Amino acid sequence: MKKKVLSVLLASAMVLSLAACGGKTDESSASTETSVATSTEASTETSTETAEAAPYELTELKVVVDGTLTATEDNGQAAFVEQWNAAVSEKLGHSITMNITQLDHSSYSDAVGRLIIGGDLPDVMIMSASMFKQYETTGLLWNMADAYDNAEFQSRLTLTSINENLKTADGALYGFAPTYGNGCVTYVKKAWLDAVGLSADDIKTFDDYYNMLLAFHNGDPDGDGVDGNTYGVIAAGYANLGEAPYVNYLPEFWQDGYPAILQDANGVWYDGFTADACKAALKRLRQGYVDGVIDPDTLTASTKIAREKWFSNEQAGSEGAFTYWAGTWYQTLTDNLIKNEVDSELVVLSPIAEIKNTLGGYINREAPVWVIVDDGDGDNSREQAVFDAFIETMLDGDKVQMLWTYGAEGVHWSTAADEFVTNPGTDNEKSYSYEEGTFHLLPSPNDANSIWKKNAMDPALVISPLTNGFKASTELSDSGNVFFTNNCVDAPAGASCETLTNYSADITDAKSAVISAVVIDGVDVDEAIATYYTGVVGTVIEQALTELNSAE
Amino acid sequence: MRKKVQYTSTGEVVRKKPLSKRIWNHRGYYLMFLPVFLFVLIMYYWPMLGIRFAFFTYKPVGPKTFVGLKHFQSMFIDPLKAPAFWQAFKNTLELSIIKLLITTFASVIVSVFLNEMKNLFAKKTLQTIIYLPHFMSWTVVASIFTLILSKSETGMVNGLLVQWGIIEQSEKIFFLADKGWWRPIYYMVNIWKETGWGTIIFLATLSGINPELYEAADIDGASRLQKIGYVTMPALANTIITVLILNLAKVMNLFESVFVMYNIAVYDVSDVISTYIYRQTFNTFTPDYGFSTAVGLFKSLVGCVLVLVCNYLSKKTRGRGIV
């Protein structure tokens, strides 16, 4: 009997001790609840409280960032942080230390979610536009509208609209974009165009574009003597439904079709996926699949696989056209073609007429933003201090902006007299020589044969340029940026409401099923869309539209 | 309840020492047991507290609200979530059980063939070769098969089929995107990867068969096939049943192999509970971990029931349970 009593007691003790642990978690999460609730209230009172906030001396700054910070741990991050600490401490007049947590780029949003759940809140973190939409109104983020409006860099901004557009209807600003978003343009291998007797200037409409793809597929553009063993174009999926702007990897096929909730000219939200433009886009994709102009690997390829197949040394089975990021990537793609000993001359296609006449150009995605976490204590002084230390300095035009743009001096870039050689002893050997005082980039810390390009901020996309005159970009990336800037339009604003948040995974699955059914299985577009819409997805979409339109 | 009294051989009542004294007497053993006890407590029981989130709305931001059985209701009857969930549940059972049966069958066949090989060098070499795929990660295996089964020009299988005149260039098969082909390919890849490893336990059993049984069969004039049928297979039967029963308990744990091989075109036939949970959690920026936990809890409960069923079957067939 004693045994039984003891075992019951032991079991109870175990349960109680575990419950106690659980209770602790509850307590911490309860405090999170409180903080979130308070922060919502606090954020609405920001404007009145900011002025009264007491000075706050921030000595430590916790930053969470994704792979866009190219100064990674093995690529000179320690020097970057050290120089940032020194420069910002000097500006603020007191010592400050930045602690960076760099999370895996591909699972960034998930990792951030787990950080927040675990209560390990950073002071500041980066978010993609889509991610930001879902966090914007949760109360977690600090309304930095006043801080932004009063920032020192305001007078130097060349692109004011980027952050003004991020403000909510009531003027709140929960994220700051130091650069504009950038977007994708269509690159075509010049040698392939020549081989099929075409010129980029001839590609003006979708029919021209499609005929070019047909010529790439049916002809012998790679010159291996075999017709039909090449493709027109490849992409990472027929649409990237996980992240806006969803259709930027196959813009000629999608044209004005946009598989998301959109706002019309009158500000009314509607489902772009069921619109005629999307149906027409799906038909074009189906035709492209049937005719073999779109590489079938598009269904399963990641962006890495798609681009590696495109610039692969083995051009049989490759593709002539590839739509990818403008600017720096123009140079990177060219470099990879050279590395793989493939004819490296690329032509950037102007947006075809169907895109120009509807959207207006290639899509410029909504920019990633830096957000400041609201601690919810009702006092904005700490958040203002985070803004001053992190965001205000980021666009100082000088030392700190240099760090975010080009990295650490002496590690990523230098102005000292210098001589170095990349790829010594190979066909790609290149010598570099710089005089004292000349700004130049150094070989990457983790790859002596590759010249460092940039750190987290692209100098070509930044909304407030450097004031020290330092500039290190290649002719190709410059021309790529100029071309994109002249041929782009802003991506449609993303929608955010509770229903979309609750069902976003299910809606994405349902849309994916429609795209796959139409493109791969050849199901009739109207039938597939009708099944999507008349089913339960339609009910959810209707509910979301009601929420969105009633909130306007 | 009456206390059971124990007597010594001389008829004296056995008086047990108090438990605390007994523990103190054996304190050395208890001390040795303590780290294991703590390890089990922390690593196995403490995480189980997370089960409670199945009854909460639990997102990265916003209040954590008790919602009772709402997530289970969503999972089972919500018109948007339930069809995908039940499809995934059905696929999990089908894929797992069929995979289990055919890989076990293949392992048995290969074991018997290996056992029949007389050349020891060839036998060992072959064994090593068929074990190797087991040590490759599923990511690598999926990349290889995606490449060779591709419909594009890089696809070796389609290339050969066209070259041999079995199909036309325009009839190339999109193996991994075709609902009819995906499952056979999945089973084939599993056979390729796991059959070799699966033979270990059967070969061990085969090596334990009394050679006198074969000698007796020889004297009786049995052919090679008859020896397999009347000596080898009956000796393997118990092991086959044990392997099947033990693996049946794990049928709900199907993720990696499916995750790396499936795509949107074949969700209907390939999506399993774990991949469904993955998408519900990671295809949104603010996932409701409560819903994912509820689906995971249901999966665990089904797994638990399967273990009990297996235990029952084991008792029936082998005379003893597995738990």
PDB file of C-alpha atoms in Angstrom, chain B residues 116-313:
ATOM      1  CA  GLU B 116      21.921 -18.269 -51.113  1.00  0.00           C
ATOM      2  CA  MET B 117      25.100 -16.717 -52.501  1.00  0.00           C
ATOM      3  CA  LYS B 118      28.037 -19.027 -52.093  1.00  0.00           C
ATOM      4  CA  ASN B 119      30.808 -16.627 -53.082  1.00  0.00           C
ATOM      5  CA  LEU B 120      31.588 -14.816 -49.829  1.00  0.00           C
ATOM      6  CA  PHE B 121      33.447 -11.939 -51.487  1.00  0.00           C
ATOM      7  CA  ALA B 122      30.583 -11.241 -53.892  1.00  0.00           C
ATOM      8  CA  LYS B 123      28.116 -11.506 -51.032  1.00  0.00           C
ATOM      9  CA  LYS B 124      29.983  -9.013 -48.832  1.00  0.00           C
ATOM     10  CA  THR B 125      30.531  -6.620 -51.737  1.00  0.00           C
ATOM     11  CA  LEU B 126      26.877  -6.708 -52.672  1.00  0.00           C
ATOM     12  CA  GLN B 127      25.837  -6.209 -49.064  1.00  0.00           C
ATOM     13  CA  THR B 128      28.065  -3.135 -48.782  1.00  0.00           C
ATOM     14  CA  ILE B 129      26.712  -1.699 -52.012  1.00  0.00           C
ATOM     15  CA  ILE B 130      23.083  -2.090 -51.002  1.00  0.00           C
ATOM     16  CA  TYR B 131      23.720  -0.678 -47.513  1.00  0.00           C
ATOM     17  CA  LEU B 132      25.246   2.525 -48.868  1.00  0.00           C
ATOM     18  CA  PRO B 133      22.062   4.397 -49.919  1.00  0.00           C
ATOM     19  CA  HIS B 134      20.814   4.184 -46.337  1.00  0.00           C
ATOM     20  CA  PHE B 135      23.588   6.550 -45.285  1.00  0.00           C
ATOM     21  CA  MET B 136      22.681   9.226 -47.840  1.00  0.00           C
ATOM     22  CA  SER B 137      20.496  12.046 -46.579  1.00  0.00           C
ATOM     23  CA  TRP B 138      16.988  12.286 -48.005  1.00  0.00           C
ATOM     24  CA  THR B 139      17.849  15.722 -49.411  1.00  0.00           C
ATOM     25  CA  VAL B 140      20.649  14.258 -51.517  1.00  0.00           C
ATOM     26  CA  VAL B 141      18.522  11.293 -52.571  1.00  0.00           C
ATOM     27  CA  ALA B 142      15.686  13.593 -53.620  1.00  0.00           C
ATOM     28  CA  SER B 143      18.055  15.831 -55.594  1.00  0.00           C
ATOM     29  CA  ILE B 144      19.465  12.846 -57.467  1.00  0.00           C
ATOM     30  CA  PHE B 145      16.074  11.393 -58.332  1.00  0.00           C
ATOM     31  CA  THR B 146      14.612  14.796 -59.212  1.00  0.00           C
ATOM     32  CA  LEU B 147      17.458  15.222 -61.664  1.00  0.00           C
ATOM     33  CA  ILE B 148      17.310  11.788 -63.284  1.00  0.00           C
ATOM     34  CA  LEU B 149      13.507  11.698 -63.390  1.00  0.00           C
ATOM     35  CA  SER B 150      13.156  15.253 -64.699  1.00  0.00           C
ATOM     36  CA  LYS B 151      11.000  15.875 -67.713  1.00  0.00           C
ATOM     37  CA  SER B 152      13.547  18.334 -69.033  1.00  0.00           C
ATOM     38  CA  GLU B 153      16.598  17.507 -71.132  1.00  0.00           C
ATOM     39  CA  THR B 154      18.584  16.700 -67.995  1.00  0.00           C
ATOM     40  CA  GLY B 155      16.240  13.804 -67.137  1.00  0.00           C
ATOM     41  CA  MET B 156      18.130  10.570 -67.787  1.00  0.00           C
ATOM     42  CA  VAL B 157      15.138   8.225 -67.507  1.00  0.00           C
ATOM     43  CA  ASN B 158      13.020  10.129 -69.996  1.00  0.00           C
ATOM     44  CA  GLY B 159      16.049  10.422 -72.266  1.00  0.00           C
ATOM     45  CA  LEU B 160      16.513   6.658 -72.272  1.00  0.00           C
ATOM     46  CA  LEU B 161      12.809   5.994 -72.810  1.00  0.00           C
ATOM     47  CA  VAL B 162      12.867   8.279 -75.845  1.00  0.00           C
ATOM     48  CA  GLN B 163      16.131   6.811 -77.109  1.00  0.00           C
ATOM     49  CA  TRP B 164      14.784   3.270 -76.868  1.00  0.00           C
ATOM     50  CA  GLY B 165      11.642   4.310 -78.709  1.00  0.00           C
ATOM     51  CA  ILE B 166       9.337   3.512 -75.790  1.00  0.00           C
ATOM     52  CA  ILE B 167       7.902   7.029 -75.766  1.00  0.00           C
ATOM     53  CA  GLU B 168       7.982   9.971 -78.152  1.00  0.00           C
ATOM     54  CA  GLN B 169       9.887  13.175 -77.328  1.00  0.00           C
ATOM     55  CA  SER B 170       6.533  14.900 -76.828  1.00  0.00           C
ATOM     56  CA  GLU B 171       5.319  12.155 -74.470  1.00  0.00           C
ATOM     57  CA  LYS B 172       7.983  12.564 -71.822  1.00  0.00           C
ATOM     58  CA  ILE B 173       6.695  11.666 -68.380  1.00  0.00           C
ATOM     59  CA  PHE B 174       6.805  14.180 -65.558  1.00  0.00           C
ATOM     60  CA  PHE B 175       7.352  11.437 -62.964  1.00  0.00           C
ATOM     61  CA  LEU B 176       7.441  13.626 -59.883  1.00  0.00           C
ATOM     62  CA  ALA B 177       4.577  15.875 -60.947  1.00  0.00           C
ATOM     63  CA  ASP B 178       2.233  13.174 -62.183  1.00  0.00           C
ATOM     64  CA  LYS B 179      -0.328  11.984 -59.629  1.00  0.00           C
ATOM     65  CA  GLY B 180      -0.257   8.523 -61.158  1.00  0.00           C
ATOM     66  CA  TRP B 181       3.513   8.198 -61.049  1.00  0.00           C
ATOM     67  CA  TRP B 182       4.468   9.914 -57.823  1.00  0.00           C
ATOM     68  CA  ARG B 183       3.615   7.098 -55.425  1.00  0.00           C
ATOM     69  CA  PRO B 184       5.273   4.294 -57.435  1.00  0.00           C
ATOM     70  CA  ILE B 185       8.375   6.464 -57.686  1.00  0.00           C
ATOM     71  CA  TYR B 186       8.242   7.198 -53.978  1.00  0.00           C
ATOM     72  CA  TYR B 187       8.037   3.496 -53.140  1.00  0.00           C
ATOM     73  CA  MET B 188      10.837   2.713 -55.583  1.00  0.00           C
ATOM     74  CA  VAL B 189      13.127   5.318 -54.056  1.00  0.00           C
ATOM     75  CA  ASN B 190      12.354   3.934 -50.602  1.00  0.00           C
ATOM     76  CA  ILE B 191      13.137   0.411 -51.746  1.00  0.00           C
ATOM     77  CA  TRP B 192      16.412   1.640 -53.243  1.00  0.00           C
ATOM     78  CA  LYS B 193      17.378   3.502 -50.097  1.00  0.00           C
ATOM     79  CA  GLU B 194      16.210   1.242 -47.305  1.00  0.00           C
ATOM     80  CA  THR B 195      16.127  -2.339 -48.585  1.00  0.00           C
ATOM     81  CA  GLY B 196      19.815  -2.967 -47.931  1.00  0.00           C
ATOM     82  CA  TRP B 197      19.610  -1.732 -44.378  1.00  0.00           C
ATOM     83  CA  GLY B 198      16.448  -3.746 -43.817  1.00  0.00           C
ATOM     84  CA  THR B 199      18.229  -6.972 -44.723  1.00  0.00           C
ATOM     85  CA  ILE B 200      20.502  -6.845 -41.663  1.00  0.00           C
ATOM     86  CA  ILE B 201      17.979  -8.245 -39.236  1.00  0.00           C
ATOM     87  CA  PHE B 202      16.801 -10.938 -41.684  1.00  0.00           C
ATOM     88  CA  LEU B 203      20.351 -12.003 -42.509  1.00  0.00           C
ATOM     89  CA  ALA B 204      21.032 -12.310 -38.790  1.00  0.00           C
ATOM     90  CA  THR B 205      18.024 -14.608 -38.466  1.00  0.00           C
ATOM     91  CA  LEU B 206      19.056 -16.596 -41.519  1.00  0.00           C
ATOM     92  CA  SER B 207      22.527 -17.145 -40.121  1.00  0.00           C
ATOM     93  CA  GLY B 208      20.937 -18.651 -37.040  1.00  0.00           C
ATOM     94  CA  ILE B 209      19.019 -21.367 -38.903  1.00  0.00           C
ATOM     95  CA  ASN B 210      20.268 -24.791 -37.960  1.00  0.00           C
ATOM     96  CA  PRO B 211      22.230 -26.193 -40.973  1.00  0.00           C
ATOM     97  CA  GLU B 212      20.964 -29.635 -40.106  1.00  0.00           C
ATOM     98  CA  LEU B 213      17.557 -28.575 -41.355  1.00  0.00           C
ATOM     99  CA  TYR B 214      19.041 -27.916 -44.809  1.00  0.00           C
ATOM    100  CA  GLU B 215      21.003 -31.153 -44.672  1.00  0.00           C
ATOM    101  CA  ALA B 216      17.818 -33.029 -43.827  1.00  0.00           C
ATOM    102  CA  ALA B 217      16.060 -31.305 -46.710  1.00  0.00           C
ATOM    103  CA  ASP B 218      18.946 -32.304 -49.009  1.00  0.00           C
ATOM    104  CA  ILE B 219      18.603 -35.927 -47.910  1.00  0.00           C
ATOM    105  CA  ASP B 220      14.875 -35.707 -48.590  1.00  0.00           C
ATOM    106  CA  GLY B 221      15.747 -34.506 -52.102  1.00  0.00           C
ATOM    107  CA  ALA B 222      14.449 -30.966 -51.733  1.00  0.00           C
ATOM    108  CA  SER B 223      15.312 -28.530 -54.494  1.00  0.00           C
ATOM    109  CA  ARG B 224      16.804 -25.091 -53.735  1.00  0.00           C
ATOM    110  CA  LEU B 225      13.419 -23.412 -54.043  1.00  0.00           C
ATOM    111  CA  GLN B 226      11.805 -26.030 -51.851  1.00  0.00           C
ATOM    112  CA  LYS B 227      14.456 -25.449 -49.192  1.00  0.00           C
ATOM    113  CA  ILE B 228      13.683 -21.738 -49.306  1.00  0.00           C
ATOM    114  CA  GLY B 229       9.974 -22.429 -49.130  1.00  0.00           C
ATOM    115  CA  TYR B 230      10.038 -25.088 -46.417  1.00  0.00           C
ATOM    116  CA  VAL B 231      13.057 -24.174 -44.294  1.00  0.00           C
ATOM    117  CA  THR B 232      14.138 -20.555 -44.815  1.00  0.00           C
ATOM    118  CA  MET B 233      10.790 -18.812 -44.969  1.00  0.00           C
ATOM    119  CA  PRO B 234       9.243 -20.509 -41.934  1.00  0.00           C
ATOM    120  CA  ALA B 235      12.377 -19.613 -39.970  1.00  0.00           C
ATOM    121  CA  LEU B 236      12.043 -15.987 -41.074  1.00  0.00           C
ATOM    122  CA  ALA B 237       8.310 -15.728 -40.408  1.00  0.00           C
ATOM    123  CA  ASN B 238       8.611 -14.721 -36.783  1.00  0.00           C
ATOM    124  CA  THR B 239      11.195 -12.049 -37.563  1.00  0.00           C
ATOM    125  CA  ILE B 240       9.088 -10.674 -40.423  1.00  0.00           C
ATOM    126  CA  ILE B 241       6.106 -10.347 -38.109  1.00  0.00           C
ATOM    127  CA  THR B 242       8.243  -8.682 -35.440  1.00  0.00           C
ATOM    128  CA  VAL B 243       9.686  -6.179 -37.927  1.00  0.00           C
ATOM    129  CA  LEU B 244       6.250  -5.387 -39.311  1.00  0.00           C
ATOM    130  CA  ILE B 245       4.746  -4.918 -35.891  1.00  0.00           C
ATOM    131  CA  LEU B 246       7.556  -2.730 -34.620  1.00  0.00           C
ATOM    132  CA  ASN B 247       7.435  -0.546 -37.710  1.00  0.00           C
ATOM    133  CA  LEU B 248       3.664  -0.322 -37.703  1.00  0.00           C
ATOM    134  CA  ALA B 249       3.930   1.771 -34.577  1.00  0.00           C
ATOM    135  CA  LYS B 250       5.939   4.363 -36.541  1.00  0.00           C
ATOM    136  CA  VAL B 251       3.654   4.796 -39.520  1.00  0.00           C
ATOM    137  CA  MET B 252       2.528   8.270 -38.504  1.00  0.00           C
ATOM    138  CA  ASN B 253       6.121   9.556 -38.439  1.00  0.00           C
ATOM    139  CA  LEU B 254       6.452  10.239 -42.122  1.00  0.00           C
ATOM    140  CA  PHE B 255       7.984  13.566 -43.068  1.00  0.00           C
ATOM    141  CA  GLU B 256      11.433  13.988 -44.540  1.00  0.00           C
ATOM    142  CA  SER B 257      11.173  11.521 -47.406  1.00  0.00           C
ATOM    143  CA  VAL B 258       7.882  13.059 -48.537  1.00  0.00           C
ATOM    144  CA  PHE B 259       8.872  16.654 -47.897  1.00  0.00           C
ATOM    145  CA  VAL B 260      11.890  16.523 -50.170  1.00  0.00           C
ATOM    146  CA  MET B 261      10.080  14.762 -52.987  1.00  0.00           C
ATOM    147  CA  TYR B 262       6.621  16.276 -53.155  1.00  0.00           C
ATOM    148  CA  ASN B 263       5.435  19.427 -54.942  1.00  0.00           C
ATOM    149  CA  ILE B 264       2.224  21.347 -55.511  1.00  0.00           C
ATOM    150  CA  ALA B 265       1.184  19.189 -58.440  1.00  0.00           C
ATOM    151  CA  VAL B 266       0.921  16.041 -56.321  1.00  0.00           C
ATOM    152  CA  TYR B 267      -0.351  17.247 -52.945  1.00  0.00           C
ATOM    153  CA  ASP B 268      -3.450  15.085 -53.420  1.00  0.00           C
ATOM    154  CA  VAL B 269      -1.453  11.871 -53.321  1.00  0.00           C
ATOM    155  CA  SER B 270       1.609  12.908 -51.333  1.00  0.00           C
ATOM    156  CA  ASP B 271       0.694  15.352 -48.606  1.00  0.00           C
ATOM    157  CA  VAL B 272       1.045  13.680 -45.193  1.00  0.00           C
ATOM    158  CA  ILE B 273       0.181  14.934 -41.723  1.00  0.00           C
ATOM    159  CA  SER B 274       3.685  16.192 -40.994  1.00  0.00           C
ATOM    160  CA  THR B 275       3.994  18.106 -44.268  1.00  0.00           C
ATOM    161  CA  TYR B 276       0.502  19.497 -43.689  1.00  0.00           C
ATOM    162  CA  ILE B 277       1.567  20.729 -40.237  1.00  0.00           C
ATOM    163  CA  TYR B 278       4.720  22.180 -41.778  1.00  0.00           C
ATOM    164  CA  ARG B 279       2.790  24.196 -44.341  1.00  0.00           C
ATOM    165  CA  GLN B 280       0.200  25.336 -41.824  1.00  0.00           C
ATOM    166  CA  THR B 281       3.032  26.607 -39.644  1.00  0.00           C
ATOM    167  CA  PHE B 282       5.558  27.969 -42.099  1.00  0.00           C
ATOM    168  CA  ASN B 283       3.450  29.145 -45.044  1.00  0.00           C
ATOM    169  CA  THR B 284       2.307  32.090 -42.999  1.00  0.00           C
ATOM    170  CA  PHE B 285       4.235  34.805 -41.198  1.00  0.00           C
ATOM    171  CA  THR B 286       2.141  34.640 -38.038  1.00  0.00           C
ATOM    172  CA  PRO B 287       1.292  30.966 -37.637  1.00  0.00           C
ATOM    173  CA  ASP B 288      -1.105  29.710 -35.008  1.00  0.00           C
ATOM    174  CA  TYR B 289       1.085  27.225 -33.188  1.00  0.00           C
ATOM    175  CA  GLY B 290      -2.047  26.127 -31.336  1.00  0.00           C
ATOM    176  CA  PHE B 291      -3.524  24.624 -34.499  1.00  0.00           C
ATOM    177  CA  SER B 292      -0.249  22.954 -35.457  1.00  0.00           C
ATOM    178  CA  THR B 293       0.015  21.512 -31.938  1.00  0.00           C
ATOM    179  CA  ALA B 294      -3.547  20.192 -32.147  1.00  0.00           C
ATOM    180  CA  VAL B 295      -2.785  18.400 -35.421  1.00  0.00           C
ATOM    181  CA  GLY B 296       0.449  17.070 -33.936  1.00  0.00           C
ATOM    182  CA  LEU B 297      -1.394  15.877 -30.830  1.00  0.00           C
ATOM    183  CA  PHE B 298      -3.928  14.036 -32.948  1.00  0.00           C
ATOM    184  CA  LYS B 299      -1.079  12.437 -34.873  1.00  0.00           C
ATOM    185  CA  SER B 300       0.533  11.327 -31.621  1.00  0.00           C
ATOM    186  CA  LEU B 301      -2.735   9.882 -30.340  1.00  0.00           C
ATOM    187  CA  VAL B 302      -3.161   7.835 -33.506  1.00  0.00           C
ATOM    188  CA  GLY B 303       0.455   6.711 -33.149  1.00  0.00           C
ATOM    189  CA  CYS B 304      -0.268   5.732 -29.537  1.00  0.00           C
ATOM    190  CA  VAL B 305      -3.304   3.690 -30.577  1.00  0.00           C
ATOM    191  CA  LEU B 306      -1.204   1.963 -33.217  1.00  0.00           C
ATOM    192  CA  VAL B 307       1.407   1.072 -30.599  1.00  0.00           C
ATOM    193  CA  LEU B 308      -1.295  -0.482 -28.415  1.00  0.00           C
ATOM    194  CA  VAL B 309      -2.701  -2.377 -31.395  1.00  0.00           C
ATOM    195  CA  CYS B 310       0.793  -3.594 -32.226  1.00  0.00           C
ATOM    196  CA  ASN B 311       1.294  -4.649 -28.641  1.00  0.00           C
ATOM    197  CA  TYR B 312      -1.922  -6.621 -28.775  1.00  0.00           C
ATOM    198  CA  LEU B 313      -0.925  -8.211 -32.093  1.00  0.00           C
TER     199      LEU B 313
END
